[in-house]
Amino acid sequence: MSAPGKVGFSKAVYTRPRSLVDVKSHFCPGCHHGTIHKIVAECIDRYGLREKTIGVACVGCSVFLYDYIDVDVVESPHGRAPAVATGVKRAQPDKFVFTYQGDGDLAAIGTSEIIHAANRGENLSVIFVNNTTYGMTGGQMAPTTMLGQKTSTTPYGRDFRGDGYPIRMAELLAGLEGTAYSARVAVSTPAQIRKAKESVRKAFEMQIGGMGFSIVEFLSTCPTNWGMKPLDAQKRVLGEMSEYFPPGVFKERKQADFA
Amino acid sequence: MSAPAASPAKRILTKGNEAICLGAVAAGCRHYYGYPITPQNDIPEYMAAHLPALGGTFLQAESEVATINMMLGTSASGKRVMTSSSGPGISLMQEGLSYMAGSELPAVIVNISRSGPGLGGIAPSQGDYFQAVKGGGHGGYRLIVLAPHSVQEMYTLTMLAFDLADKYRTPALILGDAIVGQMKEPFVASPYDPASTAEKPWALTGCAGRERRNVKSLHLKDNAIEVHNWKLHEKYERIRKEEARAESYMLDGATIAIVAFGTAARVSKTAIQWARKEGIAAGMLRPITLFPFPGREVFELARTVDVLLVIEMNTGQMVEDVRQCTPLHDRIAFLGKPCAMPTPEEILERIRLLAGRKG
Amino acid sequence: MTGDIIMAGFGGQGILMVGNLLAITAMEEGKHVTWFPAYGVEMRGGTANCTVVVSDEEIGSPVVGRPKGLLIMNGPSMEKFLPMLTPGGDLIINSSLVEERQVTRNDIRLLSVPADDIARDRIGSRQMASMVALGAYVARSGIVSLSTVFDCLPKVISKKYEKFIPLNVNALKEGAALAGFHA
């Protein structure tokens, strides 16, 4: 006969990653930043990198990285994170350096910096969050805005004749010799989240192994600026966004060119 | 009145641009980022040749925009870092300079300035005075600005720029031009005093055994940005109070005092020597720091001389700061030569004219 | 001794190098000195010139509007710089390449030095022409001592070419002899 006891927990099966700060998220309901932060934090923990990491925050919703990830973070001007990260990595080659950038930051104003950091094979990792709009400034057209998508600066929908086409950065950067790893992932289903984590691990491993530049593009939501309910936003990622921006690995270097 | 030449054994005939590199290396700078532009290419070329052997980094960036941000990253890492450029490139760096000033990050930026606006030309000019001392970037900040007028100063002021930048956690700019950059003259490689190196407890080195840190310029909460602006203001006031530097040249009994910096000051020295031989009591106050501007010295000087003759290689920029330092505006004369070096003959002619008017 | 000189010629004639040698010599003699090169946008085939100022006093301008000395190694440089020479100043011309009739002034002290011919015929290398001209200028102006110039040669000639130092000494001597100076 056993005495009636309290319910006991002998083994934790799930905990907050050590590198994720224990605060309430300020992001909008249905936004993917929280999920992506958690994946990044888990991967930092996996390789024991927390105490040797310097993150580079960009301009846009992504800037609040330093409120959520428990590592040293330097804030960069809009689009310049790859240059700032280059300056950190060149000064401290033994440290782990990553940038966390949105689509306006990386694919519009910072195109020059991302291309040249990749082309130099800078040994750093880039987390790229593509939600097809400028979130923080109020939903304007981004370089990744889909054709026909209505935004506050494309009120009649994006038209390639005046606005050009949505730009596929993961494929573009995969074409550069300096890029060691380039992949696109989504986080709209548990299976996708697992896969995304695998890609971030790969990207981090590239840096740990000195293989050069690595980037993971996340297809992300912005329900607020899309004018959608969170669930519909997930459907959009799984539907038209994944069609135009197919998830996949576009480059994976097997050994360092400059070993 | 002239300074004796130092003992020949210690002197090396060196180009101004190279003296900057020697000063930077002596001060422990091991990181240089830059983009080619005339007339300062000797600097990146020297750094490319020498920094790797010293365990440092030379990186030719894709633009000056990238350059200044690479500097931001290296500075945030706690390391001394430098770039050099000329007007058009310095314009591209203004964004990063504003961020670095806001984030309170030290760095040394060398402007071997050329003629503008726009592509302008490669002739020596002092047209970048406003950009340097008033802050070309957004938001209201100051750079410490040093103006060398000799190869020796290209060396010593570079070392000083690193020390002041670290001490006040703010970017420092060296404002030179093609004359002081391209000329060679003997200089003495005086030793660097490491006692002036500041600790950097704010540097981002990974949060081993401590709380995480941020280096940032975004302040959204409550009145944090107002508080931050007052903090920066207090710092700039401290710099004004403690770091103004100027050379007094032949000011004993002077009735005509030139106020000029850099190359314009250098040329003025010849004209002053000639004027003194003619019995005209001319002298000069040469600001070595342009920010902080030696305002107190200008104020005092204006009360004792008949004329302050401001000479610049532009159409009149520093003269506005001179006017601000004294109520005696009728004593201020101006000789400007945009995008060219005034000759000692031209300066002497003006001195004679002013002496005649007053005599 | 105080003086200043503009040296000018084609790129490749060694103008900047002999200017540098003169500046180092003045420095070694404990004088104030500046050396200033023309810097431009053309990389090849342009003219090269430099200004050297030597003084017992602190030097103001490293750029000179009315030089006391002029060393002209080619024709185009004559046109550009002759009007600047101060009256009574020393004009050294490389008469192998510059014709004396190009000298349109008679208020200056002219010394014609067939520098290329001397370099080729007596030293065995036309490369030495500017060194011949420098020897003539130093002897004519007395701005520095010729023997200090000899002493300073190792400072401007790299280790790889140090075996040519005696040739340079001879070139300087040949030039100096034309100015009436015999070492």
PDB file of C-alpha atoms in Angstrom, chain A residues 21 50-55 59 63-64 66-78 80 82-93 95 109 112-114 116-117 120 122 136, chain B residues 31 33 57-63 65-67 69-79 95-96 99 103 105 203-218 220-221:
ATOM      1  CA  VAL A  21      15.879  34.757 -21.704  1.00  0.00           C
ATOM      2  CA  ARG A  50      26.647  30.824 -25.107  1.00  0.00           C
ATOM      3  CA  GLU A  51      29.660  32.283 -23.354  1.00  0.00           C
ATOM      4  CA  LYS A  52      31.662  32.768 -26.523  1.00  0.00           C
ATOM      5  CA  THR A  53      28.921  34.146 -28.747  1.00  0.00           C
ATOM      6  CA  ILE A  54      28.518  37.676 -30.057  1.00  0.00           C
ATOM      7  CA  GLY A  55      25.234  38.246 -31.838  1.00  0.00           C
ATOM      8  CA  VAL A  59      17.170  47.149 -37.687  1.00  0.00           C
ATOM      9  CA  VAL A  63      16.580  44.222 -33.406  1.00  0.00           C
ATOM     10  CA  PHE A  64      15.056  42.939 -30.146  1.00  0.00           C
ATOM     11  CA  TYR A  66      19.108  41.144 -27.308  1.00  0.00           C
ATOM     12  CA  ASP A  67      15.984  41.044 -25.183  1.00  0.00           C
ATOM     13  CA  TYR A  68      15.510  37.344 -25.869  1.00  0.00           C
ATOM     14  CA  ILE A  69      18.837  35.635 -26.447  1.00  0.00           C
ATOM     15  CA  ASP A  70      21.126  35.553 -23.438  1.00  0.00           C
ATOM     16  CA  VAL A  71      24.413  36.399 -25.184  1.00  0.00           C
ATOM     17  CA  ASP A  72      26.481  39.517 -25.906  1.00  0.00           C
ATOM     18  CA  VAL A  73      24.857  41.474 -28.732  1.00  0.00           C
ATOM     19  CA  VAL A  74      25.963  44.462 -30.786  1.00  0.00           C
ATOM     20  CA  GLU A  75      23.381  46.483 -32.635  1.00  0.00           C
ATOM     21  CA  SER A  76      24.076  47.310 -36.258  1.00  0.00           C
ATOM     22  CA  PRO A  77      22.853  50.063 -38.561  1.00  0.00           C
ATOM     23  CA  HIS A  78      20.171  48.981 -41.018  1.00  0.00           C
ATOM     24  CA  ARG A  80      25.108  46.525 -42.121  1.00  0.00           C
ATOM     25  CA  PRO A  82      27.293  41.383 -42.050  1.00  0.00           C
ATOM     26  CA  ALA A  83      29.921  44.172 -42.014  1.00  0.00           C
ATOM     27  CA  VAL A  84      29.628  44.603 -38.246  1.00  0.00           C
ATOM     28  CA  ALA A  85      29.855  40.822 -37.807  1.00  0.00           C
ATOM     29  CA  THR A  86      32.946  40.824 -40.036  1.00  0.00           C
ATOM     30  CA  GLY A  87      34.532  43.396 -37.733  1.00  0.00           C
ATOM     31  CA  VAL A  88      33.707  41.290 -34.673  1.00  0.00           C
ATOM     32  CA  LYS A  89      34.895  38.023 -36.192  1.00  0.00           C
ATOM     33  CA  ARG A  90      38.152  39.517 -37.517  1.00  0.00           C
ATOM     34  CA  ALA A  91      38.856  40.951 -34.075  1.00  0.00           C
ATOM     35  CA  GLN A  92      37.883  37.748 -32.243  1.00  0.00           C
ATOM     36  CA  PRO A  93      38.267  34.784 -34.610  1.00  0.00           C
ATOM     37  CA  LYS A  95      34.359  33.585 -30.913  1.00  0.00           C
ATOM     38  CA  ILE A 109      19.423  48.118 -47.868  1.00  0.00           C
ATOM     39  CA  SER A 112      25.994  44.899 -50.717  1.00  0.00           C
ATOM     40  CA  GLU A 113      27.104  43.902 -47.231  1.00  0.00           C
ATOM     41  CA  ILE A 114      25.547  40.411 -47.331  1.00  0.00           C
ATOM     42  CA  HIS A 116      30.432  40.692 -49.971  1.00  0.00           C
ATOM     43  CA  ALA A 117      30.505  38.999 -46.564  1.00  0.00           C
ATOM     44  CA  ARG A 120      34.737  36.752 -48.722  1.00  0.00           C
ATOM     45  CA  GLU A 122      33.513  35.293 -43.735  1.00  0.00           C
ATOM     46  CA  MET A 136       8.265  47.445 -37.676  1.00  0.00           C
TER      47      MET A 136
ATOM     48  CA  HIS B  31      42.854  46.373 -37.374  1.00  0.00           C
ATOM     49  CA  TYR B  33      39.498  48.506 -42.903  1.00  0.00           C
ATOM     50  CA  THR B  57      43.894  42.417 -39.944  1.00  0.00           C
ATOM     51  CA  PHE B  58      43.849  44.456 -43.111  1.00  0.00           C
ATOM     52  CA  LEU B  59      40.636  44.186 -45.075  1.00  0.00           C
ATOM     53  CA  GLN B  60      39.717  46.079 -48.225  1.00  0.00           C
ATOM     54  CA  ALA B  61      35.987  46.522 -47.804  1.00  0.00           C
ATOM     55  CA  GLU B  62      33.388  46.701 -50.560  1.00  0.00           C
ATOM     56  CA  SER B  63      32.605  50.313 -49.671  1.00  0.00           C
ATOM     57  CA  VAL B  65      29.701  52.053 -45.705  1.00  0.00           C
ATOM     58  CA  ALA B  66      30.933  48.537 -44.992  1.00  0.00           C
ATOM     59  CA  THR B  67      34.268  49.903 -43.741  1.00  0.00           C
ATOM     60  CA  ASN B  69      30.564  49.124 -39.867  1.00  0.00           C
ATOM     61  CA  MET B  70      33.436  46.661 -39.781  1.00  0.00           C
ATOM     62  CA  MET B  71      35.104  49.220 -37.527  1.00  0.00           C
ATOM     63  CA  LEU B  72      31.975  49.278 -35.385  1.00  0.00           C
ATOM     64  CA  GLY B  73      32.230  45.503 -34.927  1.00  0.00           C
ATOM     65  CA  THR B  74      35.929  45.522 -34.117  1.00  0.00           C
ATOM     66  CA  SER B  75      35.566  48.469 -31.767  1.00  0.00           C
ATOM     67  CA  ALA B  76      32.675  46.735 -29.967  1.00  0.00           C
ATOM     68  CA  SER B  77      35.107  43.829 -29.527  1.00  0.00           C
ATOM     69  CA  GLY B  78      37.369  46.175 -27.554  1.00  0.00           C
ATOM     70  CA  LYS B  79      40.115  46.459 -30.167  1.00  0.00           C
ATOM     71  CA  GLU B  95      25.794  56.849 -40.976  1.00  0.00           C
ATOM     72  CA  GLY B  96      28.211  54.565 -39.161  1.00  0.00           C
ATOM     73  CA  TYR B  99      25.852  54.940 -34.764  1.00  0.00           C
ATOM     74  CA  SER B 103      26.815  53.498 -29.150  1.00  0.00           C
ATOM     75  CA  LEU B 105      32.417  53.303 -29.529  1.00  0.00           C
ATOM     76  CA  ALA B 203      33.624  45.303 -24.715  1.00  0.00           C
ATOM     77  CA  LEU B 204      31.676  42.360 -26.142  1.00  0.00           C
ATOM     78  CA  THR B 205      33.836  39.304 -25.679  1.00  0.00           C
ATOM     79  CA  GLY B 206      31.259  36.634 -24.932  1.00  0.00           C
ATOM     80  CA  CYS B 207      29.480  36.510 -21.583  1.00  0.00           C
ATOM     81  CA  ALA B 208      31.742  33.986 -19.861  1.00  0.00           C
ATOM     82  CA  GLY B 209      31.300  34.324 -16.104  1.00  0.00           C
ATOM     83  CA  ARG B 210      29.229  37.504 -16.352  1.00  0.00           C
ATOM     84  CA  GLU B 211      25.879  38.906 -17.407  1.00  0.00           C
ATOM     85  CA  ARG B 212      25.356  39.465 -21.126  1.00  0.00           C
ATOM     86  CA  ARG B 213      26.107  42.923 -22.518  1.00  0.00           C
ATOM     87  CA  ASN B 214      24.783  45.007 -25.369  1.00  0.00           C
ATOM     88  CA  VAL B 215      26.370  47.727 -27.410  1.00  0.00           C
ATOM     89  CA  LYS B 216      23.561  49.725 -28.976  1.00  0.00           C
ATOM     90  CA  SER B 217      22.199  53.108 -29.855  1.00  0.00           C
ATOM     91  CA  LEU B 218      18.469  52.326 -29.834  1.00  0.00           C
ATOM     92  CA  LEU B 220      12.905  53.285 -27.016  1.00  0.00           C
ATOM     93  CA  LYS B 221      11.809  53.051 -23.413  1.00  0.00           C
TER      94      LYS B 221
END
